[in-house]
PDB file of N, CA and C in Angstrom:
ATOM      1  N   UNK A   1     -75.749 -63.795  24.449  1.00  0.00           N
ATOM      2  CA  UNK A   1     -76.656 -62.671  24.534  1.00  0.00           C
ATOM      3  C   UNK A   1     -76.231 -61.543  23.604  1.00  0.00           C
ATOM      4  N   UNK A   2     -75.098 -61.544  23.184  1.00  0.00           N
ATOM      5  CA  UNK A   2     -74.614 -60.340  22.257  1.00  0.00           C
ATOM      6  C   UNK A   2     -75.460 -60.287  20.881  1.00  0.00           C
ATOM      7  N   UNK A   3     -75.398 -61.691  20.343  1.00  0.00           N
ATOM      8  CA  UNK A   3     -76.225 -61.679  18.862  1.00  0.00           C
ATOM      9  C   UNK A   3     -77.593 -61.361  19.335  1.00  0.00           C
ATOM     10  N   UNK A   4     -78.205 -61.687  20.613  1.00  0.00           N
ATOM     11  CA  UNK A   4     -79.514 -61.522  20.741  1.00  0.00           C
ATOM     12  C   UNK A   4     -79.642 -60.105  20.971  1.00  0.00           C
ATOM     13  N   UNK A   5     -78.360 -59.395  21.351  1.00  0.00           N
ATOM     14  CA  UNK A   5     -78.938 -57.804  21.922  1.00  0.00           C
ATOM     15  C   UNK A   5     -78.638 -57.088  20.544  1.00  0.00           C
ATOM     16  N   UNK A   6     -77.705 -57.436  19.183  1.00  0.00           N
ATOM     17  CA  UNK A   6     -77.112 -56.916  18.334  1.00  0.00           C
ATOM     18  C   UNK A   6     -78.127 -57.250  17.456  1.00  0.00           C
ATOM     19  N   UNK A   7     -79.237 -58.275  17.014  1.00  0.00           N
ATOM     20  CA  UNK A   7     -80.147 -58.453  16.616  1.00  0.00           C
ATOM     21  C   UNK A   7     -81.614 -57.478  16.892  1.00  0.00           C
ATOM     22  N   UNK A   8     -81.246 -56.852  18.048  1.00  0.00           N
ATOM     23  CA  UNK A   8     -82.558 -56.095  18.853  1.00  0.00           C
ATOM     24  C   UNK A   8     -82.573 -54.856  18.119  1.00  0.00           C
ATOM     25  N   UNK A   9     -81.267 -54.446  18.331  1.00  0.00           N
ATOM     26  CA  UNK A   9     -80.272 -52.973  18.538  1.00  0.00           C
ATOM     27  C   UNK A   9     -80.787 -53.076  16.335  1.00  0.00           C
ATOM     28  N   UNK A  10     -80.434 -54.050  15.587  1.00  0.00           N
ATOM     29  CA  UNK A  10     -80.607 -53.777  14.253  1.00  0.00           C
ATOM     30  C   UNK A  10     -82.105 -53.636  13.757  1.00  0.00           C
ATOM     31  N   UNK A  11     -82.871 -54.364  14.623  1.00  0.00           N
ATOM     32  CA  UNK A  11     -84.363 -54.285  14.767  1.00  0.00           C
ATOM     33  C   UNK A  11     -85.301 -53.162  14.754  1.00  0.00           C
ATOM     34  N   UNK A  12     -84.556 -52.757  15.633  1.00  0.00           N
ATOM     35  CA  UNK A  12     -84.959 -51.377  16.572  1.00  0.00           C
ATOM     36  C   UNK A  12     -84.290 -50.757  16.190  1.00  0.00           C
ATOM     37  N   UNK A  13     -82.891 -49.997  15.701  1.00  0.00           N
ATOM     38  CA  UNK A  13     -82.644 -48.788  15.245  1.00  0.00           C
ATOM     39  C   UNK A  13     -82.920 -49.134  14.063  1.00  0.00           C
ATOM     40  N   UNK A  14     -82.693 -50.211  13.036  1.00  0.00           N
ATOM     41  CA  UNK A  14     -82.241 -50.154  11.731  1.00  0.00           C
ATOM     42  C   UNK A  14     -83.476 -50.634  10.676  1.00  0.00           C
ATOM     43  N   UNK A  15     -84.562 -51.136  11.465  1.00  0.00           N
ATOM     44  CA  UNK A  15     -85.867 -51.479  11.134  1.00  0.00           C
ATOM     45  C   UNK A  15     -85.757 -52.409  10.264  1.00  0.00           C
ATOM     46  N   UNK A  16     -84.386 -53.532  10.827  1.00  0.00           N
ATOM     47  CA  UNK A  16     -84.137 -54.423   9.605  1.00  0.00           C
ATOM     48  C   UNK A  16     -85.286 -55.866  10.014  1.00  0.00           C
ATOM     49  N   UNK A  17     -86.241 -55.569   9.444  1.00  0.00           N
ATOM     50  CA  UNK A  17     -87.515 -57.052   9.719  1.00  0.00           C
ATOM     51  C   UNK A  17     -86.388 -58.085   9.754  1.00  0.00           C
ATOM     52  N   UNK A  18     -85.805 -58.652   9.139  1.00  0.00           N
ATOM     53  CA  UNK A  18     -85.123 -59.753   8.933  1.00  0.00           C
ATOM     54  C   UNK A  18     -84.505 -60.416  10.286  1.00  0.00           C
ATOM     55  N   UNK A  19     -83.806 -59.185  10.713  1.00  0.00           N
ATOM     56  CA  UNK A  19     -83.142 -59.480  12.037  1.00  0.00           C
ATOM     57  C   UNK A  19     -83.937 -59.906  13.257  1.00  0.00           C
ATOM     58  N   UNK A  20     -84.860 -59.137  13.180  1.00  0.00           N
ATOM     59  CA  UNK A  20     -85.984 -59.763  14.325  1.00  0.00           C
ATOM     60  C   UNK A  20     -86.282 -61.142  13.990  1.00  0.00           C
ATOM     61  N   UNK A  21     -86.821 -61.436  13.287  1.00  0.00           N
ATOM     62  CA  UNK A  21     -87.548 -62.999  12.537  1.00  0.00           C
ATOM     63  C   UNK A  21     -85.833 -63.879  12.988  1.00  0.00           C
ATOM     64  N   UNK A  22     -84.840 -63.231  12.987  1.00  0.00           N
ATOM     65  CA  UNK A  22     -83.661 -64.236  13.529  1.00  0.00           C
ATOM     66  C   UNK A  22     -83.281 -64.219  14.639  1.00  0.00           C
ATOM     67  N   UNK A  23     -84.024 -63.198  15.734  1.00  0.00           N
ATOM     68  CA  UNK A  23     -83.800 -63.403  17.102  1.00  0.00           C
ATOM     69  C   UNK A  23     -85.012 -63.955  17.498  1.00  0.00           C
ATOM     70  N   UNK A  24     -85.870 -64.099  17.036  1.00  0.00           N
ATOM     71  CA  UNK A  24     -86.950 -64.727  17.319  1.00  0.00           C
ATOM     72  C   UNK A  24     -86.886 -65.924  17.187  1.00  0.00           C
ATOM     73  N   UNK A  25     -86.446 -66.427  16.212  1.00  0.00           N
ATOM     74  CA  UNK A  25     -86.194 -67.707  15.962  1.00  0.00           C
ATOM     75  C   UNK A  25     -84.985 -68.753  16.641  1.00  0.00           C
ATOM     76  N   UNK A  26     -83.619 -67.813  17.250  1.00  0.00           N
ATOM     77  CA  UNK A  26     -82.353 -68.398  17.787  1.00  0.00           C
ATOM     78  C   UNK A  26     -83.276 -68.672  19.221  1.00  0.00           C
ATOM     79  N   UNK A  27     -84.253 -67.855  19.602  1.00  0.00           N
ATOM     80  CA  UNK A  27     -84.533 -67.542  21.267  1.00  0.00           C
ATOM     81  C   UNK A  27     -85.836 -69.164  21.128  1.00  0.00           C
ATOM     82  N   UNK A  28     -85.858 -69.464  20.263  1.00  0.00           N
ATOM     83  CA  UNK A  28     -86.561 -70.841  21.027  1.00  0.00           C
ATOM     84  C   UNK A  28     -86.172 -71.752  20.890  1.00  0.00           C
ATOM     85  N   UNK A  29     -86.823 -72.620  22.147  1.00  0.00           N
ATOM     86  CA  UNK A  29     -86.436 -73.831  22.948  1.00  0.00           C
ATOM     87  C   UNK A  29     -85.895 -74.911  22.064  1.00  0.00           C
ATOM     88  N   UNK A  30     -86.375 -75.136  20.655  1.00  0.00           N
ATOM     89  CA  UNK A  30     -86.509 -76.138  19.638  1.00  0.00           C
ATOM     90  C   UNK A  30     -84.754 -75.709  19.394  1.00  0.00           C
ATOM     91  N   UNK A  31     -85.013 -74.409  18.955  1.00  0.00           N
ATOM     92  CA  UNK A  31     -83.368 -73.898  17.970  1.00  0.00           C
ATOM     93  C   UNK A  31     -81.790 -74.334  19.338  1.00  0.00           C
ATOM     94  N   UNK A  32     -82.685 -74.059  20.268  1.00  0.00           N
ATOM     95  CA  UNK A  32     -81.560 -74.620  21.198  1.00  0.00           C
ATOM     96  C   UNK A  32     -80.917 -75.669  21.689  1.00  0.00           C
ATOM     97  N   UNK A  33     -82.111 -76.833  21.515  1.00  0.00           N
ATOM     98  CA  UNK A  33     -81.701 -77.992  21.909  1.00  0.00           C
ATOM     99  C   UNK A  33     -81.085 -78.402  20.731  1.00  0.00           C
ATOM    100  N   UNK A  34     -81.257 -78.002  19.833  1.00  0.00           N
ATOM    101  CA  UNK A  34     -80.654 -78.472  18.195  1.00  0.00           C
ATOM    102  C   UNK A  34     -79.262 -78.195  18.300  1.00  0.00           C
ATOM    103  N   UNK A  35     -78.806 -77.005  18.714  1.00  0.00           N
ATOM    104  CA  UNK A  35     -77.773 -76.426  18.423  1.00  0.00           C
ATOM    105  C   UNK A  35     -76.930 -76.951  19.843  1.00  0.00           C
ATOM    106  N   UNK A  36     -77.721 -77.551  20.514  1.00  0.00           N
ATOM    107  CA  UNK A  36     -76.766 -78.353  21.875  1.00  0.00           C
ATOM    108  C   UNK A  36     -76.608 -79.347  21.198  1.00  0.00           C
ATOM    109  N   UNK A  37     -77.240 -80.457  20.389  1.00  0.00           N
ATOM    110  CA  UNK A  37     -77.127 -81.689  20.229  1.00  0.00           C
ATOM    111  C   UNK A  37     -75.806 -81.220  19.272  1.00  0.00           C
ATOM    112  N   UNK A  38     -75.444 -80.306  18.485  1.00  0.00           N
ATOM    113  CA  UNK A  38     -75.214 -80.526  16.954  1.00  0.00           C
ATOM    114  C   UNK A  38     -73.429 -80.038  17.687  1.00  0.00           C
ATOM    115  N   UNK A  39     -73.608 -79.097  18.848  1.00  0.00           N
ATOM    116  CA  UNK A  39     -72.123 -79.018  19.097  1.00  0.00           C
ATOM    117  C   UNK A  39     -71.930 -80.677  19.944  1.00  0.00           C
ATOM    118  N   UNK A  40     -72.194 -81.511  20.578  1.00  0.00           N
ATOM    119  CA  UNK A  40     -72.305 -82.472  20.880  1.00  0.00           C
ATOM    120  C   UNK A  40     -71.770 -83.121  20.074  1.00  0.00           C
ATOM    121  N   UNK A  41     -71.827 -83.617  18.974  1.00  0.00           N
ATOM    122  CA  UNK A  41     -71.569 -84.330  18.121  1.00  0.00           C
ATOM    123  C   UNK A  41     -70.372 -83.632  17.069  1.00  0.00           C
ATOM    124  N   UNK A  42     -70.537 -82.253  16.940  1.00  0.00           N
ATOM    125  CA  UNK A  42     -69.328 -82.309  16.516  1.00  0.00           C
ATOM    126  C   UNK A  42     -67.646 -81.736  17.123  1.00  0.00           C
ATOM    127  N   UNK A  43     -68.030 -81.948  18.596  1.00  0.00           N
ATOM    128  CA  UNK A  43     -66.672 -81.767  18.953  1.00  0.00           C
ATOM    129  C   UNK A  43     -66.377 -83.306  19.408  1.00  0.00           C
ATOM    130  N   UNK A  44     -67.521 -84.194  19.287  1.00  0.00           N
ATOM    131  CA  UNK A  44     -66.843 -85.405  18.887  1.00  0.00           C
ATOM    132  C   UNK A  44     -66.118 -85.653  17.874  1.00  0.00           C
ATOM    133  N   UNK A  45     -66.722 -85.591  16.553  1.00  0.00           N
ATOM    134  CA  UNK A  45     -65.859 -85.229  15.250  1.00  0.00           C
ATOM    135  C   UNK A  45     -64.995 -85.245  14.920  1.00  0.00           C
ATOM    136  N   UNK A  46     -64.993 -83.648  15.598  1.00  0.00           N
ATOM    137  CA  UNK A  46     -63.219 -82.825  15.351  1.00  0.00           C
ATOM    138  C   UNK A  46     -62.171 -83.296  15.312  1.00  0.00           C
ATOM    139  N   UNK A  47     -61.548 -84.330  16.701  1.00  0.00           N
ATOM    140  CA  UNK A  47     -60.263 -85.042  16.603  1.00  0.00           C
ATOM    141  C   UNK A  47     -60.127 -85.751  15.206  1.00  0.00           C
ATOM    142  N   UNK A  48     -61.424 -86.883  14.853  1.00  0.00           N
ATOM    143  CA  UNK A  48     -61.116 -87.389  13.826  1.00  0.00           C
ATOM    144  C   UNK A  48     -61.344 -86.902  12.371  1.00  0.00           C
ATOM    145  N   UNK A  49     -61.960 -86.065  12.394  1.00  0.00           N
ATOM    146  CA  UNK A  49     -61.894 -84.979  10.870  1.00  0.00           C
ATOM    147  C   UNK A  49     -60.178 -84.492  10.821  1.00  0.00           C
ATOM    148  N   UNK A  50     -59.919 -83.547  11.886  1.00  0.00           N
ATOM    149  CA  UNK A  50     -58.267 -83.318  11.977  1.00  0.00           C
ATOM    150  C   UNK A  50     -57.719 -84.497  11.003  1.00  0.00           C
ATOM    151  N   UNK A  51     -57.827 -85.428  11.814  1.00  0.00           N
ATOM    152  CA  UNK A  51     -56.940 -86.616  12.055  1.00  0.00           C
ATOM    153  C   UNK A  51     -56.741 -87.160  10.319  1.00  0.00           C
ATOM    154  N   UNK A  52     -58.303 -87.178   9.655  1.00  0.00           N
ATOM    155  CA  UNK A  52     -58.530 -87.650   8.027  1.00  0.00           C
ATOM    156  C   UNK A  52     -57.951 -86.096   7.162  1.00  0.00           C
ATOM    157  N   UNK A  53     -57.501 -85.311   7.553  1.00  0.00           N
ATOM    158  CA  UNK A  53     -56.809 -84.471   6.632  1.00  0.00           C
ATOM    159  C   UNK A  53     -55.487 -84.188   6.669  1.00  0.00           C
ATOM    160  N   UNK A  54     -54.764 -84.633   8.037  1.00  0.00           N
ATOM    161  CA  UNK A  54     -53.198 -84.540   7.830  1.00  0.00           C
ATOM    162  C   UNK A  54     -52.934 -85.852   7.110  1.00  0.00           C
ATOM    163  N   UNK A  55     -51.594 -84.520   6.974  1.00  0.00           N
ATOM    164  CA  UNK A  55     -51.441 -85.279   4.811  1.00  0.00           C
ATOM    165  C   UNK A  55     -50.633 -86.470   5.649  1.00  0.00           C
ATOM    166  N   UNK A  56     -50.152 -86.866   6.679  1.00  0.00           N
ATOM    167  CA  UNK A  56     -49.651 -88.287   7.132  1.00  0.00           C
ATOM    168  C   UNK A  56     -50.374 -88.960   7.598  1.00  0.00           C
ATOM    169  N   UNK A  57     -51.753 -89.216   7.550  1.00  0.00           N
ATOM    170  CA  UNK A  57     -52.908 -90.431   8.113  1.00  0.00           C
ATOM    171  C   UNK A  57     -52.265 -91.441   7.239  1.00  0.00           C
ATOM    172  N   UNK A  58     -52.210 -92.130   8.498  1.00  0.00           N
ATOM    173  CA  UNK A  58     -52.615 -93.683   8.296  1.00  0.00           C
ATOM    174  C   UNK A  58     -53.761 -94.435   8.173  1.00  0.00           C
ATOM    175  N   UNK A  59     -54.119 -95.359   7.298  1.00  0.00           N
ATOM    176  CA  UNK A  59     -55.435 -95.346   6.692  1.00  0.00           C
ATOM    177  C   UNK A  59     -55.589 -96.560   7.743  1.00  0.00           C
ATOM    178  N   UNK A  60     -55.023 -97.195   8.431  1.00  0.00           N
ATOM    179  CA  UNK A  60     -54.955 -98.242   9.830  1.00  0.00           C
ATOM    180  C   UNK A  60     -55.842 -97.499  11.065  1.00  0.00           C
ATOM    181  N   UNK A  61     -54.841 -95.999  10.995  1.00  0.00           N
ATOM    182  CA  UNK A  61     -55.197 -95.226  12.137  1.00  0.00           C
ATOM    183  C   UNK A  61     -56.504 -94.613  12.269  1.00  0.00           C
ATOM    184  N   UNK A  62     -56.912 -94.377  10.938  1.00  0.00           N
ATOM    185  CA  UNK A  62     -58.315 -93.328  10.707  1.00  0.00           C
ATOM    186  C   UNK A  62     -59.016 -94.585  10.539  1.00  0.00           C
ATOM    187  N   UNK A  63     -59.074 -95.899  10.280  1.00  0.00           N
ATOM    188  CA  UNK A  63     -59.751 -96.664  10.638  1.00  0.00           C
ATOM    189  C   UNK A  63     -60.533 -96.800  12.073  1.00  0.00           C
ATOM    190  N   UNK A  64     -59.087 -97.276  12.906  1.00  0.00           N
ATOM    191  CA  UNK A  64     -59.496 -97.570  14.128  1.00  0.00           C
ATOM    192  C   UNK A  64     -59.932 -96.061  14.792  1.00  0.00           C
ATOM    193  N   UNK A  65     -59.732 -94.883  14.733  1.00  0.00           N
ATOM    194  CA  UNK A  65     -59.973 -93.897  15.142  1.00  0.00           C
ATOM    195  C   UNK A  65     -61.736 -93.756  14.724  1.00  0.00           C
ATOM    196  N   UNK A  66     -61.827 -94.244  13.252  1.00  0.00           N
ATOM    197  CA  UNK A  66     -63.346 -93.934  12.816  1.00  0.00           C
ATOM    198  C   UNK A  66     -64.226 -95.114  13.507  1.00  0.00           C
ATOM    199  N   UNK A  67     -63.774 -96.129  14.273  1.00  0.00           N
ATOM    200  CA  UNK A  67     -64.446 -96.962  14.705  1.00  0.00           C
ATOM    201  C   UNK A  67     -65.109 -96.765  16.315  1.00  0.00           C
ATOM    202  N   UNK A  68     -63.728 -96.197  16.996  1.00  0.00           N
ATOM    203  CA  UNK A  68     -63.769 -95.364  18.222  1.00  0.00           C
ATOM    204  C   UNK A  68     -64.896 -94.164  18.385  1.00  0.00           C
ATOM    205  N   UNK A  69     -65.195 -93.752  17.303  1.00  0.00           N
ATOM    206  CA  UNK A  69     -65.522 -92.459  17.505  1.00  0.00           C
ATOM    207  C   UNK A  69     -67.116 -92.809  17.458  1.00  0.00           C
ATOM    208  N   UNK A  70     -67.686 -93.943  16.725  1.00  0.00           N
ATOM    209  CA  UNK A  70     -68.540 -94.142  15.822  1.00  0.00           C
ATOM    210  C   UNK A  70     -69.210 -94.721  17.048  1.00  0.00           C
ATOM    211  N   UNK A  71     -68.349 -95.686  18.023  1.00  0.00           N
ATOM    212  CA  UNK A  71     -69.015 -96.293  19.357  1.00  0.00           C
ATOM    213  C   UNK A  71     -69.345 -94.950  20.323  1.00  0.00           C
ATOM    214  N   UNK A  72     -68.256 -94.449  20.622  1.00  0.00           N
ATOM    215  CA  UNK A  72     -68.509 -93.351  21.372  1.00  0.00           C
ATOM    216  C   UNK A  72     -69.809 -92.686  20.513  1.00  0.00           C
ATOM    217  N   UNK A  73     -70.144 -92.246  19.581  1.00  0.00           N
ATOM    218  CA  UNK A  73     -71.707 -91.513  19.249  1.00  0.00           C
ATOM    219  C   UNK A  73     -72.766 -92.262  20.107  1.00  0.00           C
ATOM    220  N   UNK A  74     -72.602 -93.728  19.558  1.00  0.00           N
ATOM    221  CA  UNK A  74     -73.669 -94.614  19.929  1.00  0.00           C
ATOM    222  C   UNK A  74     -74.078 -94.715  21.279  1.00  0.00           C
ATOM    223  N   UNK A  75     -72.966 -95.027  22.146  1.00  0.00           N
ATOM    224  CA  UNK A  75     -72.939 -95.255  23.593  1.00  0.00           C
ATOM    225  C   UNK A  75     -73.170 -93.882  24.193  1.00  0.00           C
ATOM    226  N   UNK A  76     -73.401 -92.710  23.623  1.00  0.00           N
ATOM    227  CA  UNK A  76     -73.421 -91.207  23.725  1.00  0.00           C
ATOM    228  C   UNK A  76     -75.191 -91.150  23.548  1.00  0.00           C
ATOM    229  N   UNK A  77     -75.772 -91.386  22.461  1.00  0.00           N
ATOM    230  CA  UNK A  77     -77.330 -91.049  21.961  1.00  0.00           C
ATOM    231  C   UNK A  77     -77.800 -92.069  22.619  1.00  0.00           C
ATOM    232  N   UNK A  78     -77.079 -93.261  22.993  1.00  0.00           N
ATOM    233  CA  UNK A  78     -78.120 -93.815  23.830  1.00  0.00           C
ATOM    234  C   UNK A  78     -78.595 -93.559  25.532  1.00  0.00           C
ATOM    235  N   UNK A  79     -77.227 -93.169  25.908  1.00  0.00           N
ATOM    236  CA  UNK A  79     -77.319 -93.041  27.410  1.00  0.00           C
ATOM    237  C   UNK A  79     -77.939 -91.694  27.700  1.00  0.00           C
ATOM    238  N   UNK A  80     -78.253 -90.452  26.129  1.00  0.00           N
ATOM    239  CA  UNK A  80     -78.752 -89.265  26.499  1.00  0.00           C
ATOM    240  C   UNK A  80     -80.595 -89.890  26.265  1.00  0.00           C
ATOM    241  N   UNK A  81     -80.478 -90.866  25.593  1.00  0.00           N
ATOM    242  CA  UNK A  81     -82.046 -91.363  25.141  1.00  0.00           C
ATOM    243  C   UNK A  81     -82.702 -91.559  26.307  1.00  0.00           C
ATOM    244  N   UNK A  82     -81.803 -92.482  27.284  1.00  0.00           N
ATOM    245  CA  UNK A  82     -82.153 -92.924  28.371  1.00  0.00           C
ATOM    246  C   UNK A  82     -82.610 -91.769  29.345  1.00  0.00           C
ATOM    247  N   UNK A  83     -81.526 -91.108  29.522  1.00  0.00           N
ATOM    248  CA  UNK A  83     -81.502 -89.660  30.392  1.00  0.00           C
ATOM    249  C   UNK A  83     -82.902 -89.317  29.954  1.00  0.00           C
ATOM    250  N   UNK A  84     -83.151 -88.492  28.725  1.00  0.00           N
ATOM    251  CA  UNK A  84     -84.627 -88.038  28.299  1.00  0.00           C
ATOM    252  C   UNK A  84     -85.587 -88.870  29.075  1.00  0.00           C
ATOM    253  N   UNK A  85     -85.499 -89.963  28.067  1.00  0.00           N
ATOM    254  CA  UNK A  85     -86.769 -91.069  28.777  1.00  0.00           C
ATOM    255  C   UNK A  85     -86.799 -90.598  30.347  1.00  0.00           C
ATOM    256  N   UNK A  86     -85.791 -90.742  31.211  1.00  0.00           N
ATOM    257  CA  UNK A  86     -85.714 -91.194  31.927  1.00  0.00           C
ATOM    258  C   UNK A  86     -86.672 -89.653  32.929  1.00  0.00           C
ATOM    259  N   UNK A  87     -86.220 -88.487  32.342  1.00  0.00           N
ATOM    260  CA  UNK A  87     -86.559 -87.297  32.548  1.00  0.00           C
ATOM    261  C   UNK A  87     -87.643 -86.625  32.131  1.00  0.00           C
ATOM    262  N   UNK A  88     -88.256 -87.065  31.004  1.00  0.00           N
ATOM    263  CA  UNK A  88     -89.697 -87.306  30.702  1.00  0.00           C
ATOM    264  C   UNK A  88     -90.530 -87.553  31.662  1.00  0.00           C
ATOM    265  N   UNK A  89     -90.097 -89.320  32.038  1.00  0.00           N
ATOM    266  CA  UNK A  89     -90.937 -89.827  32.610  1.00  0.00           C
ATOM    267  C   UNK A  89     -91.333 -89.277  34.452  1.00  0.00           C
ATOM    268  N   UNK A  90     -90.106 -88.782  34.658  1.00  0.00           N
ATOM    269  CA  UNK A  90     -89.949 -88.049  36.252  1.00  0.00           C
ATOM    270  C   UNK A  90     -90.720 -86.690  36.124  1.00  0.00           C
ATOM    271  N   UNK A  91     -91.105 -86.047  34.858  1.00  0.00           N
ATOM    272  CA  UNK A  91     -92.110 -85.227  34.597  1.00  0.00           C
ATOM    273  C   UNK A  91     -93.433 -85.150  34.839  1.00  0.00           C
ATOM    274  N   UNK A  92     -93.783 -86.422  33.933  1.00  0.00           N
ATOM    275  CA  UNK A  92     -94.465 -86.717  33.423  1.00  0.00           C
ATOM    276  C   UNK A  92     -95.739 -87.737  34.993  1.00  0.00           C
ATOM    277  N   UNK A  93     -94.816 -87.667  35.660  1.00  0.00           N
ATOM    278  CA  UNK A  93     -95.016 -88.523  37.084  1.00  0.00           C
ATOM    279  C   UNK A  93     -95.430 -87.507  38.084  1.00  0.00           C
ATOM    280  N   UNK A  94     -94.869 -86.493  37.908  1.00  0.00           N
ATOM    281  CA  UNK A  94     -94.873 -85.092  38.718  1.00  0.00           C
ATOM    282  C   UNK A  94     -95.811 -84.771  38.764  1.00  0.00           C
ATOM    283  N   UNK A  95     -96.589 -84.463  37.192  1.00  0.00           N
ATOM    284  CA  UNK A  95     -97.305 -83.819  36.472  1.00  0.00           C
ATOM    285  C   UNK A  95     -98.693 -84.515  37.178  1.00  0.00           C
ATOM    286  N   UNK A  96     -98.683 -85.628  36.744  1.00  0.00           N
ATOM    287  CA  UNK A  96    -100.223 -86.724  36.846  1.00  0.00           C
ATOM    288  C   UNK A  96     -99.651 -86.596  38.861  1.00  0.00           C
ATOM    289  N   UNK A  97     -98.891 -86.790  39.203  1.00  0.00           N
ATOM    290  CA  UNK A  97     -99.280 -86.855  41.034  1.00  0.00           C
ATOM    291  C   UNK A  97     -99.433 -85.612  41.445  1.00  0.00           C
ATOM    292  N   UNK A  98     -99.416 -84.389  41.022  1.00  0.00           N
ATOM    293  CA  UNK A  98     -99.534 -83.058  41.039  1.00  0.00           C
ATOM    294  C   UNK A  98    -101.214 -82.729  40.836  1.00  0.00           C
ATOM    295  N   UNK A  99    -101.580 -83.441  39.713  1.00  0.00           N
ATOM    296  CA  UNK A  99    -102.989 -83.161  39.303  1.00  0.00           C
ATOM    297  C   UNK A  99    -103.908 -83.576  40.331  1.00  0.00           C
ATOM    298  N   UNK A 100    -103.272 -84.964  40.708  1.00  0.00           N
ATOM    299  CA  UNK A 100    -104.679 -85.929  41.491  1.00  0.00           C
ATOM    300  C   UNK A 100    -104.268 -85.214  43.018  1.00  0.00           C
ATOM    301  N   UNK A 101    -102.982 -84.897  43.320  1.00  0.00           N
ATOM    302  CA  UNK A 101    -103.456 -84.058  44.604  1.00  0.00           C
ATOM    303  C   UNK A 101    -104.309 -83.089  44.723  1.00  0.00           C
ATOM    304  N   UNK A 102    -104.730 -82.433  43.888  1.00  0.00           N
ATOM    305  CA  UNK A 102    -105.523 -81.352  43.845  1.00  0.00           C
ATOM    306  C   UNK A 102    -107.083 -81.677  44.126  1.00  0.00           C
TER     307      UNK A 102
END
C-alpha cells in the first residue's frame, strides 16, 4: 500500500499524470495475478541461478539441480492449472445454479 499511497500523494500534490496512470495500472486484478505468478517462479529460480554463478559449480551439480528445478516448475503449473480449472469450474457451477434458482 505504500507505492499505492506514494503514487496518490505524487498525483495529488505533484500533478505528476504519470504516477496516476501507474497506480492505476499496479491496482488491477490482471497486474496482480502476473506479478503473483512471476514471484512464483522466480523464487523457484533463485537457489539455482545462485548456484550457476558461484565461481565453484559443478557442471554435474547445476545439471542435476537444473533438472530438479525444471520438474518442480512443471509439477507446479500443472497442479495450479488444475486448481484454476478446478476453481473456475466451482464458479462457474455457482453461477449457472444461482441463476436457475431464481
Amino acid at each position: 500500500m505504500v507505492v499505492v499511497e506514494t503514487l496518490d500523494e505524487l498525483a495529488t500534490n505533484y500533478g505528476d499524470s504519470k504516477a496516476a496512470g501507474h497506480r492505476d495500472s499496479i491496482t488491477k486484478f490482471t497486474f496482480i495475478v502476473t506479478l503473483v505468478a512471476v514471484e512464483h517462479v522466480l523464487s523457484t529460480l533463485t537457489p539455482l541461478s545462485k548456484l550457476l554463478q558461484d565461481k565453484s559449480c559443478d557442471l554435474i551439480d547445476a545439471t542435476s539441480e537444473s533438472r530438479i528445478v525444471f520438474a518442480l516448475l512443471q509439477v507446479s503449473f500443472s497442479y495450479n492449472y488444475i486448481c484454476y480449472t478446478h476453481a473456475l469450474n466451482s464458479c462457474r457451477n455457482s453461477v449457472f445454479i444461482n441463476i436457475h434458482a431464481m
